[in-house]
Protein backbone atom coordinates (compact mmCIF):
# COMPACT_ATOMS: atom_id res chain seq x y z
CA UNK A 1 0.00 0.00 0.00
CA UNK A 2 1.46 3.43 -0.88
CA UNK A 3 2.48 5.55 2.05
CA UNK A 4 1.40 9.19 2.59
CA UNK A 5 3.67 11.48 0.59
CA UNK A 6 5.76 14.42 1.68
CA UNK A 7 5.79 17.42 -0.65
CA UNK A 8 7.21 20.18 1.50
CA UNK A 9 9.20 20.59 4.70
CA UNK A 10 7.14 21.88 7.56
CA UNK A 11 7.23 21.76 11.33
CA UNK A 12 5.12 18.61 11.00
CA UNK A 13 8.29 16.64 10.24
CA UNK A 14 9.10 17.02 13.92
CA UNK A 15 5.83 15.45 15.13
CA UNK A 16 6.52 11.92 16.35
CA UNK A 17 3.91 9.22 15.88
CA UNK A 18 3.16 6.33 18.14
CA UNK A 19 2.44 2.96 16.40
CA UNK A 20 -0.87 1.38 17.48
CA UNK A 21 -2.12 4.66 18.93
CA UNK A 22 -5.27 4.72 16.76
CA UNK A 23 -6.51 1.21 17.60
CA UNK A 24 -6.10 1.88 21.31
CA UNK A 25 -7.93 5.24 21.13
CA UNK A 26 -10.69 3.77 18.94
CA UNK A 27 -11.47 1.08 21.54
CA UNK A 28 -11.76 3.74 24.24
CA UNK A 29 -13.84 5.97 21.92
CA UNK A 30 -16.29 3.11 21.19
CA UNK A 31 -16.67 2.35 24.90
CA UNK A 32 -17.77 5.82 26.01
CA UNK A 33 -19.02 7.74 22.96
CA UNK A 34 -22.30 7.27 21.07
CA UNK A 35 -22.46 4.56 18.41
CA UNK A 36 -24.22 7.04 16.09
CA UNK A 37 -21.25 9.42 16.06
CA UNK A 38 -19.83 8.39 12.69
CA UNK A 39 -16.09 8.05 12.12
CA UNK A 40 -14.32 8.14 8.75
CA UNK A 41 -12.27 5.11 7.59
CA UNK A 42 -12.23 1.40 8.44
CA UNK A 43 -9.34 2.26 10.75
CA UNK A 44 -10.18 5.74 12.09
CA UNK A 45 -7.36 8.20 12.63
CA UNK A 46 -6.60 10.98 15.11
CA UNK A 47 -5.19 14.22 13.64
CA UNK A 48 -2.75 15.66 16.15
CA UNK A 49 -1.02 18.59 14.42
CA UNK A 50 -1.36 20.76 11.32
CA UNK A 51 0.54 23.35 9.31
CA UNK A 52 -1.10 25.21 6.42
CA UNK A 53 -2.90 22.59 4.34
CA UNK A 54 -1.01 19.67 5.88
CA UNK A 55 -1.80 17.53 8.92
CA UNK A 56 -0.18 14.64 10.75
CA UNK A 57 -1.90 11.76 12.52
CA UNK A 58 -1.24 10.06 15.86
CA UNK A 59 0.90 7.40 14.19
CA UNK A 60 3.12 9.92 12.40
CA UNK A 61 1.54 9.81 8.89
CA UNK A 62 1.27 13.09 6.94
CA UNK A 63 -1.71 14.05 4.82
CA UNK A 64 -2.69 16.87 2.52
CA UNK A 65 -5.96 18.14 3.98
CA UNK A 66 -8.68 18.56 1.32
CA UNK A 67 -11.42 18.56 3.93
CA UNK A 68 -10.44 21.15 6.59
CA UNK A 69 -12.52 19.57 9.36
CA UNK A 70 -15.72 19.99 7.27
CA UNK A 71 -14.95 23.34 5.57
CA UNK A 72 -13.91 24.86 8.88
CA UNK A 73 -10.13 25.24 8.65
CA UNK A 74 -10.42 28.26 6.37
CA UNK A 75 -7.10 30.13 6.64
CA UNK A 76 -5.14 26.95 7.32
CA UNK A 77 -3.74 25.04 10.27
CA UNK A 78 -1.53 26.84 12.81
CA UNK A 79 -1.64 30.25 11.12
CA UNK A 80 0.67 32.32 13.40
CA UNK A 81 -1.53 35.48 13.40
CA UNK A 82 -4.58 33.50 14.55
CA UNK A 83 -2.69 31.35 17.05
CA UNK A 84 -1.19 34.49 18.60
CA UNK A 85 -4.58 36.26 18.90
CA UNK A 86 -6.04 33.22 20.69
CA UNK A 87 -2.98 32.81 22.92
CA UNK A 88 -3.05 36.48 23.86
CA UNK A 89 -6.78 36.43 24.73
CA UNK A 90 -6.49 33.13 26.62
CA UNK A 91 -3.67 34.60 28.71
CA UNK A 92 -5.84 37.54 29.76
CA UNK A 93 -9.36 36.15 30.18
CA UNK A 94 -11.29 33.14 28.88
CA UNK A 95 -14.84 33.89 29.81
CA UNK A 96 -17.27 36.58 30.90
CA UNK A 97 -20.77 35.84 29.30
CA UNK A 98 -23.06 38.12 27.33
CA UNK A 99 -24.16 39.81 30.57
CA UNK A 100 -21.06 41.98 30.17
CA UNK A 101 -19.70 44.01 27.28
CA UNK A 102 -17.23 41.97 25.21
CA UNK A 103 -14.96 44.10 23.03
CA UNK A 104 -13.95 41.48 20.41
CA UNK A 105 -17.63 40.46 20.09
CA UNK A 106 -18.65 44.05 19.34
CA UNK A 107 -15.76 44.47 16.87
CA UNK A 108 -16.57 41.21 15.11
CA UNK A 109 -20.29 42.06 14.92
CA UNK A 110 -19.42 45.47 13.41
CA UNK A 111 -17.26 43.85 10.73
CA UNK A 112 -19.78 41.12 9.86
CA UNK A 113 -22.74 43.54 9.81
CA UNK A 114 -20.88 45.69 7.32
CA UNK A 115 -19.73 42.74 5.18
CA UNK A 116 -23.22 41.16 5.11
CA UNK A 117 -24.70 43.85 2.79
CA UNK A 118 -27.93 43.54 4.82
CA UNK A 119 -29.29 47.04 5.50
CA UNK A 120 -29.31 48.19 9.14
CA UNK A 121 -27.77 44.82 10.02
CA UNK A 122 -27.48 43.42 13.55
CA UNK A 123 -25.60 40.27 14.53
CA UNK A 124 -26.26 37.61 17.20
CA UNK A 125 -23.30 35.33 17.91
CA UNK A 126 -23.62 31.66 18.85
CA UNK A 127 -21.31 28.72 19.43
CA UNK A 128 -22.29 26.63 16.39
CA UNK A 129 -24.07 26.61 13.06
CA UNK A 130 -27.01 24.68 14.49
CA UNK A 131 -27.56 27.32 17.15
CA UNK A 132 -27.35 30.04 14.48
CA UNK A 133 -30.05 28.24 12.47
CA UNK A 134 -32.24 27.95 15.58
CA UNK A 135 -31.84 31.68 16.21
CA UNK A 136 -32.65 32.58 12.58
CA UNK A 137 -35.78 30.42 12.60
CA UNK A 138 -36.88 31.89 15.93
CA UNK A 139 -36.45 35.41 14.55
CA UNK A 140 -38.22 34.72 11.25
CA UNK A 141 -41.18 32.92 12.84
CA UNK A 142 -41.52 35.49 15.65
CA UNK A 143 -41.29 38.43 13.23
CA UNK A 144 -43.82 36.92 10.85
CA UNK A 145 -45.97 35.43 13.66
CA UNK A 146 -46.14 32.16 11.75
CA UNK A 147 -44.67 28.68 12.35
CA UNK A 148 -44.72 27.80 8.65
CA UNK A 149 -41.32 27.38 7.08
CA UNK A 150 -40.18 26.44 3.58
CA UNK A 151 -37.00 24.41 3.21
CA UNK A 152 -35.23 22.88 0.22
CA UNK A 153 -35.11 19.20 -0.70
CA UNK A 154 -31.75 17.54 0.08
CA UNK A 155 -30.93 20.28 2.62
CA UNK A 156 -28.91 20.03 5.85
CA UNK A 157 -28.90 22.72 8.53
CA UNK A 158 -27.75 21.05 11.78
CA UNK A 159 -28.69 18.62 14.50
CA UNK A 160 -31.14 20.30 16.93
CA UNK A 161 -34.87 19.56 16.70
CA UNK A 162 -35.47 22.86 14.87
CA UNK A 163 -32.60 22.27 12.43
CA UNK A 164 -33.52 18.62 11.88
CA UNK A 165 -37.07 19.78 11.25
CA UNK A 166 -35.89 21.57 8.09
CA UNK A 167 -33.54 18.80 6.93
CA UNK A 168 -34.49 17.40 3.52
CA UNK A 169 -32.14 14.43 3.71
CA UNK A 170 -33.25 11.13 5.26
CA UNK A 171 -29.70 10.22 6.33
CA UNK A 172 -29.65 13.10 8.81
CA UNK A 173 -33.28 13.09 10.01
CA UNK A 174 -33.29 11.15 13.26
CA UNK A 175 -36.70 12.43 14.36
CA UNK A 176 -39.84 13.81 12.73
CA UNK A 177 -40.58 16.01 15.75
CA UNK A 178 -40.44 19.66 14.70
CA UNK A 179 -41.51 23.02 16.10
CA UNK A 180 -42.50 24.09 12.56
CA UNK A 181 -44.94 23.19 9.81
CA UNK A 182 -42.39 22.57 7.06
CA UNK A 183 -42.87 22.30 3.30
CA UNK A 184 -40.08 21.37 0.92
CA UNK A 185 -39.42 23.10 -2.39
CA UNK A 186 -37.14 22.17 -5.29
CA UNK A 187 -33.54 23.36 -5.22
CA UNK A 188 -30.13 22.83 -6.79
CA UNK A 189 -29.85 19.02 -6.82
CA UNK A 190 -30.29 18.80 -10.58
CA UNK A 191 -28.62 15.40 -11.02
CA UNK A 192 -31.61 13.67 -9.42
CA UNK A 193 -34.29 16.27 -10.20
CA UNK A 194 -37.38 15.55 -12.33
CA UNK A 195 -36.36 18.75 -14.18
CA UNK A 196 -32.76 17.60 -14.84
CA UNK A 197 -33.02 17.69 -18.64
CA UNK A 198 -34.09 21.35 -18.76
CA UNK A 199 -31.68 24.18 -19.49
CA UNK A 200 -30.83 26.69 -16.72
CA UNK A 201 -33.68 29.12 -17.46
CA UNK A 202 -36.32 26.41 -17.88
CA UNK A 203 -35.06 24.57 -14.77
CA UNK A 204 -35.37 27.73 -12.69
CA UNK A 205 -38.83 28.46 -14.12
CA UNK A 206 -40.02 24.93 -13.29
CA UNK A 207 -38.79 25.22 -9.68
CA UNK A 208 -40.38 28.67 -9.31
CA UNK A 209 -43.69 27.21 -10.52
CA UNK A 210 -43.28 24.38 -8.00
CA UNK A 211 -42.78 26.99 -5.25
CA UNK A 212 -45.99 28.71 -6.31
CA UNK A 213 -47.79 25.34 -6.23
CA UNK A 214 -46.44 24.48 -2.76
CA UNK A 215 -47.58 27.86 -1.43
CA UNK A 216 -51.02 27.48 -2.98
CA UNK A 217 -51.62 23.80 -2.28
CA UNK A 218 -49.74 22.93 0.93
CA UNK A 219 -49.58 25.98 3.18
CA UNK A 220 -52.13 27.95 5.18
CA UNK A 221 -50.77 31.26 3.84
CA UNK A 222 -48.61 33.65 5.86
CA UNK A 223 -45.45 31.55 5.59
CA UNK A 224 -42.58 32.87 7.74
CA UNK A 225 -39.53 32.16 5.59
CA UNK A 226 -37.67 30.08 3.05
CA UNK A 227 -34.31 28.85 4.30
CA UNK A 228 -31.77 27.69 1.71
CA UNK A 229 -28.08 26.87 1.30
CA UNK A 230 -26.80 28.68 -1.83
CA UNK A 231 -24.68 25.57 -2.51
CA UNK A 232 -25.87 22.54 -0.56
CA UNK A 233 -23.05 21.26 1.64
CA UNK A 234 -23.89 17.92 3.23
CA UNK A 235 -26.19 17.32 0.24
CA UNK A 236 -23.10 16.87 -1.96
CA UNK A 237 -22.17 20.40 -3.10
CA UNK A 238 -25.18 20.75 -5.39
CA UNK A 239 -25.39 24.06 -7.24
CA UNK A 240 -28.52 25.69 -8.68
CA UNK A 241 -28.20 27.97 -11.72
CA UNK A 242 -27.02 31.50 -10.90
CA UNK A 243 -30.05 33.71 -10.34
CA UNK A 244 -32.14 30.76 -9.10
CA UNK A 245 -32.83 32.15 -5.62
CA UNK A 246 -33.42 35.60 -7.08
CA UNK A 247 -36.29 34.14 -9.12
CA UNK A 248 -37.60 32.25 -6.07
CA UNK A 249 -37.41 35.44 -3.98
CA UNK A 250 -39.64 37.34 -6.40
CA UNK A 251 -42.44 34.94 -5.42
CA UNK A 252 -41.58 35.19 -1.72
CA UNK A 253 -41.64 38.99 -1.90
CA UNK A 254 -45.22 38.92 -3.23
CA UNK A 255 -46.28 37.45 0.12
CA UNK A 256 -43.76 39.10 2.47
CA UNK A 257 -42.01 35.75 3.09
CA UNK A 258 -38.46 36.21 4.42
CA UNK A 259 -35.43 34.66 2.71
CA UNK A 260 -32.79 33.13 5.01
CA UNK A 261 -29.47 32.35 3.36
CA UNK A 262 -27.62 29.60 5.24
CA UNK A 263 -24.01 30.56 4.56
CA UNK A 264 -22.50 28.14 7.09
CA UNK A 265 -20.56 26.43 4.28
CA UNK A 266 -20.67 29.03 1.47
CA UNK A 267 -19.64 32.16 3.37
CA UNK A 268 -16.33 34.12 3.46
CA UNK A 269 -15.43 33.57 -0.22
CA UNK A 270 -15.55 29.76 -0.21
CA UNK A 271 -17.36 29.70 -3.59
CA UNK A 272 -14.59 31.82 -5.17
CA UNK A 273 -16.94 33.92 -7.28
CA UNK A 274 -18.46 35.78 -4.35
CA UNK A 275 -17.93 36.55 -0.67
CA UNK A 276 -21.41 35.15 0.14
CA UNK A 277 -23.14 32.38 -1.76
CA UNK A 278 -26.33 34.45 -2.07
CA UNK A 279 -24.51 36.99 -4.29
CA UNK A 280 -24.73 34.58 -7.24
CA UNK A 281 -28.47 35.18 -7.19
CA UNK A 282 -28.64 38.97 -7.42
CA UNK A 283 -30.40 39.38 -4.07
CA UNK A 284 -29.72 40.38 -0.48
CA UNK A 285 -31.31 38.03 2.06
CA UNK A 286 -33.39 39.17 5.04
CA UNK A 287 -31.34 36.95 7.34
CA UNK A 288 -28.01 35.18 6.96
CA UNK A 289 -26.46 32.42 9.08
CA UNK A 290 -22.75 31.64 9.38
CA UNK A 291 -20.39 29.37 11.38
CA UNK A 292 -17.56 26.94 10.48
CA UNK A 293 -14.92 28.92 8.52
CA UNK A 294 -15.18 32.19 10.41
CA UNK A 295 -13.60 30.56 13.49
CA UNK A 296 -10.96 28.57 11.56
CA UNK A 297 -11.70 25.86 14.15
CA UNK A 298 -12.89 27.93 17.10
CA UNK A 299 -16.46 27.30 18.20
CA UNK A 300 -18.49 30.15 16.73
CA UNK A 301 -21.58 30.82 14.61
CA UNK A 302 -24.12 33.56 14.22
CA UNK A 303 -27.07 35.13 12.49
CA UNK A 304 -27.29 38.52 10.76
CA UNK A 305 -30.69 40.18 10.27
CA UNK A 306 -32.17 43.54 9.48
CA UNK A 307 -32.45 45.48 12.76
CA UNK A 308 -36.25 45.37 12.90
CA UNK A 309 -36.18 41.56 12.55
CA UNK A 310 -33.33 41.06 15.03
CA UNK A 311 -35.01 43.26 17.62
CA UNK A 312 -38.48 41.68 17.31
CA UNK A 313 -38.18 39.30 20.26
CA UNK A 314 -40.21 40.38 23.27
CA UNK A 315 -38.19 38.53 25.95
CA UNK A 316 -34.53 38.95 26.90
CA UNK A 317 -32.00 36.34 25.76
CA UNK A 318 -28.57 35.48 27.07
CA UNK A 319 -25.93 33.16 25.72
CA UNK A 320 -23.35 31.89 28.19
CA UNK A 321 -20.80 31.17 25.49
CA UNK A 322 -22.09 33.03 22.42
CA UNK A 323 -19.63 35.72 21.32
CA UNK A 324 -17.15 34.64 24.00
CA UNK A 325 -13.84 36.55 24.09
CA UNK A 326 -11.69 33.61 22.96
CA UNK A 327 -13.73 32.66 19.87
CA UNK A 328 -14.38 36.23 18.81
CA UNK A 329 -10.75 37.32 19.22
CA UNK A 330 -9.66 34.34 17.11
CA UNK A 331 -12.43 34.92 14.53
CA UNK A 332 -11.43 38.56 14.18
CA UNK A 333 -7.81 37.57 13.50
CA UNK A 334 -9.03 34.96 10.99
CA UNK A 335 -11.27 37.51 9.24
CA UNK A 336 -8.38 39.99 9.01
CA UNK A 337 -6.17 37.27 7.61
CA UNK A 338 -8.61 36.12 4.96
CA UNK A 339 -9.30 39.69 3.80
CA UNK A 340 -5.62 40.80 3.91
CA UNK A 341 -4.52 37.75 1.90
CA UNK A 342 -7.54 37.84 -0.43
CA UNK A 343 -8.24 34.17 0.14
CA UNK A 344 -11.39 34.50 -1.98
CA UNK A 345 -9.24 35.26 -5.05
CA UNK A 346 -6.97 32.30 -4.23
CA UNK A 347 -10.03 30.09 -3.82
CA UNK A 348 -11.33 31.15 -7.22
CA UNK A 349 -7.97 30.62 -9.01
CA UNK A 350 -6.94 27.35 -7.35
CA UNK A 351 -10.51 25.98 -7.25
CA UNK A 352 -11.05 26.59 -10.98
CA UNK A 353 -7.76 24.83 -11.81
CA UNK A 354 -8.61 21.89 -9.59
CA UNK A 355 -12.03 21.56 -11.17
CA UNK A 356 -10.62 21.81 -14.69
CA UNK A 357 -8.03 19.11 -13.88
CA UNK A 358 -10.66 16.81 -12.41
CA UNK A 359 -13.05 17.17 -15.34
CA UNK A 360 -10.21 16.60 -17.82
CA UNK A 361 -8.66 13.55 -16.15
CA UNK A 362 -11.66 11.87 -14.51
CA UNK A 363 -14.84 13.43 -15.92
CA UNK A 364 -15.18 10.72 -18.57
CA UNK A 365 -14.97 7.77 -16.17
CA UNK A 366 -18.13 5.68 -15.94
CA UNK A 367 -18.06 5.78 -12.13
CA UNK A 368 -18.16 9.60 -12.17
CA UNK A 369 -21.77 10.71 -12.54
CA UNK A 370 -21.11 14.42 -12.11
CA UNK A 371 -18.36 16.84 -11.09
CA UNK A 372 -19.86 20.02 -9.67
CA UNK A 373 -19.35 22.85 -7.22
CA UNK A 374 -17.78 26.28 -7.03
CA UNK A 375 -14.45 27.60 -5.79
CA UNK A 376 -12.95 25.23 -3.22
CA UNK A 377 -16.23 23.41 -2.73
CA UNK A 378 -16.08 20.60 -5.32
CA UNK A 379 -18.26 17.50 -5.36
CA UNK A 380 -17.91 14.25 -7.31
CA UNK A 381 -21.04 12.08 -7.45
CA UNK A 382 -20.17 8.41 -7.96
CA UNK A 383 -22.58 6.13 -9.79
CA UNK A 384 -23.02 2.60 -11.12
CA UNK A 385 -22.73 1.34 -14.70
CA UNK A 386 -26.12 2.84 -15.63
CA UNK A 387 -24.74 6.32 -14.95
CA UNK A 388 -27.33 7.01 -12.27
CA UNK A 389 -27.52 4.43 -9.44
CA UNK A 390 -25.78 5.88 -6.35
CA UNK A 391 -22.46 4.06 -5.85
CA UNK A 392 -21.78 4.32 -2.14
CA UNK A 393 -19.29 1.44 -2.27
CA UNK A 394 -17.14 3.37 -4.76
CA UNK A 395 -17.27 6.48 -2.55
CA UNK A 396 -16.11 4.45 0.45
CA UNK A 397 -13.31 2.87 -1.60
CA UNK A 398 -12.24 6.32 -2.82
CA UNK A 399 -12.20 7.64 0.74
CA UNK A 400 -9.93 4.75 1.82
CA UNK A 401 -7.79 5.02 -1.32
CA UNK A 402 -7.11 8.73 -0.92
CA UNK A 403 -6.25 8.32 2.77
CA UNK A 404 -3.83 5.50 1.97
CA UNK A 405 -2.04 7.84 -0.48
CA UNK A 406 -1.91 10.74 1.98
CA UNK A 407 -4.95 12.81 1.04
CA UNK A 408 -7.97 13.56 3.23
CA UNK A 409 -11.27 14.26 1.44
CA UNK A 410 -14.89 14.33 2.64
CA UNK A 411 -18.01 12.41 1.75
CA UNK A 412 -21.68 13.34 1.54
CA UNK A 413 -24.75 13.42 -0.66
CA UNK A 414 -28.19 11.96 -0.15
CA UNK A 415 -26.85 8.40 -0.49
CA UNK A 416 -23.33 8.98 0.86
CA UNK A 417 -22.01 8.51 -2.70
CA UNK A 418 -20.42 11.94 -3.26
CA UNK A 419 -16.80 12.85 -2.58
CA UNK A 420 -16.41 16.37 -1.24
CA UNK A 421 -13.30 18.47 -1.66
CA UNK A 422 -12.94 21.55 0.52
CA UNK A 423 -9.32 22.37 1.41
CA UNK A 424 -8.26 25.45 3.38
CA UNK A 425 -8.83 28.54 1.19
CA UNK A 426 -5.08 29.23 1.35
CA UNK A 427 -4.29 26.04 -0.64
CA UNK A 428 -1.24 26.54 -2.87
CA UNK A 429 -1.17 25.61 -6.56
CA UNK A 430 1.54 23.01 -5.92
CA UNK A 431 -0.49 21.35 -3.19
CA UNK A 432 -3.63 21.47 -5.37
CA UNK A 433 -1.76 19.68 -8.17
CA UNK A 434 -0.43 17.10 -5.73
CA UNK A 435 -3.92 16.39 -4.38
CA UNK A 436 -5.37 16.31 -7.89
CA UNK A 437 -2.91 13.58 -8.97
CA UNK A 438 -3.91 11.41 -6.01
CA UNK A 439 -7.62 11.97 -6.62
CA UNK A 440 -7.36 11.12 -10.30
CA UNK A 441 -5.35 7.94 -9.60
CA UNK A 442 -7.87 6.81 -7.00
CA UNK A 443 -10.88 7.56 -9.22
CA UNK A 444 -9.33 5.50 -12.04
CA UNK A 445 -8.70 2.65 -9.59
CA UNK A 446 -12.25 2.79 -8.23
CA UNK A 447 -13.66 2.98 -11.74
CA UNK A 448 -11.78 -0.17 -12.77
CA UNK A 449 -12.93 -2.00 -9.65
CA UNK A 450 -16.56 -1.00 -10.15
CA UNK A 451 -16.73 -1.96 -13.83
CA UNK A 452 -18.73 1.24 -14.39
CA UNK A 453 -16.78 2.12 -17.54
CA UNK A 454 -17.82 -1.23 -19.07
C1 LIG B 1 -25.32 24.49 5.77
C2 LIG B 1 -25.18 24.10 7.22
N1 LIG B 1 -25.92 24.73 8.15
C3 LIG B 1 -25.80 24.45 9.45
C4 LIG B 1 -24.93 23.47 9.90
C5 LIG B 1 -24.81 23.16 11.36
O1 LIG B 1 -23.58 23.60 11.84
P1 LIG B 1 -22.90 22.96 13.15
O2 LIG B 1 -22.43 21.59 12.77
O3 LIG B 1 -21.80 23.93 13.48
O4 LIG B 1 -23.94 22.94 14.21
C6 LIG B 1 -24.13 22.79 8.97
C7 LIG B 1 -23.17 21.75 9.41
O5 LIG B 1 -22.60 21.02 8.64
C8 LIG B 1 -24.26 23.12 7.60
O6 LIG B 1 -23.53 22.49 6.67
PDB file of C-alpha atoms and ligand atoms in Angstrom, residues 70 127-131 133 156-159 163 229 231-234 262-266 289 291-292 300 420, ligand 1:
ATOM      1  CA  UNK A  70     -15.719  19.991   7.271  1.00  0.00           C
ATOM      2  CA  UNK A 127     -21.314  28.718  19.431  1.00  0.00           C
ATOM      3  CA  UNK A 128     -22.286  26.634  16.394  1.00  0.00           C
ATOM      4  CA  UNK A 129     -24.071  26.609  13.058  1.00  0.00           C
ATOM      5  CA  UNK A 130     -27.011  24.677  14.494  1.00  0.00           C
ATOM      6  CA  UNK A 131     -27.559  27.325  17.146  1.00  0.00           C
ATOM      7  CA  UNK A 133     -30.046  28.238  12.472  1.00  0.00           C
ATOM      8  CA  UNK A 156     -28.913  20.026   5.853  1.00  0.00           C
ATOM      9  CA  UNK A 157     -28.904  22.724   8.528  1.00  0.00           C
ATOM     10  CA  UNK A 158     -27.750  21.050  11.778  1.00  0.00           C
ATOM     11  CA  UNK A 159     -28.690  18.623  14.499  1.00  0.00           C
ATOM     12  CA  UNK A 163     -32.599  22.268  12.435  1.00  0.00           C
ATOM     13  CA  UNK A 229     -28.078  26.870   1.305  1.00  0.00           C
ATOM     14  CA  UNK A 231     -24.678  25.568  -2.505  1.00  0.00           C
ATOM     15  CA  UNK A 232     -25.872  22.535  -0.558  1.00  0.00           C
ATOM     16  CA  UNK A 233     -23.047  21.257   1.635  1.00  0.00           C
ATOM     17  CA  UNK A 234     -23.891  17.917   3.234  1.00  0.00           C
ATOM     18  CA  UNK A 262     -27.621  29.600   5.240  1.00  0.00           C
ATOM     19  CA  UNK A 263     -24.008  30.556   4.563  1.00  0.00           C
ATOM     20  CA  UNK A 264     -22.498  28.139   7.094  1.00  0.00           C
ATOM     21  CA  UNK A 265     -20.556  26.434   4.278  1.00  0.00           C
ATOM     22  CA  UNK A 266     -20.675  29.027   1.471  1.00  0.00           C
ATOM     23  CA  UNK A 289     -26.463  32.425   9.083  1.00  0.00           C
ATOM     24  CA  UNK A 291     -20.386  29.373  11.376  1.00  0.00           C
ATOM     25  CA  UNK A 292     -17.564  26.940  10.483  1.00  0.00           C
ATOM     26  CA  UNK A 300     -18.491  30.146  16.731  1.00  0.00           C
ATOM     27  CA  UNK A 420     -16.414  16.375  -1.241  1.00  0.00           C
TER      28      UNK A 420
HETATM   29  C1  LIG B   1     -25.323  24.492   5.775  1.00  0.00           C
HETATM   30  C2  LIG B   1     -25.177  24.097   7.218  1.00  0.00           C
HETATM   31  N1  LIG B   1     -25.919  24.728   8.149  1.00  0.00           N
HETATM   32  C3  LIG B   1     -25.802  24.448   9.450  1.00  0.00           C
HETATM   33  C4  LIG B   1     -24.927  23.468   9.896  1.00  0.00           C
HETATM   34  C5  LIG B   1     -24.810  23.160  11.356  1.00  0.00           C
HETATM   35  O1  LIG B   1     -23.578  23.604  11.840  1.00  0.00           O
HETATM   36  P1  LIG B   1     -22.897  22.960  13.147  1.00  0.00           P
HETATM   37  O2  LIG B   1     -22.431  21.589  12.774  1.00  0.00           O
HETATM   38  O3  LIG B   1     -21.801  23.931  13.479  1.00  0.00           O
HETATM   39  O4  LIG B   1     -23.941  22.937  14.208  1.00  0.00           O
HETATM   40  C6  LIG B   1     -24.127  22.786   8.968  1.00  0.00           C
HETATM   41  C7  LIG B   1     -23.173  21.755   9.408  1.00  0.00           C
HETATM   42  O5  LIG B   1     -22.598  21.019   8.644  1.00  0.00           O
HETATM   43  C8  LIG B   1     -24.258  23.116   7.598  1.00  0.00           C
HETATM   44  O6  LIG B   1     -23.532  22.492   6.666  1.00  0.00           O
END
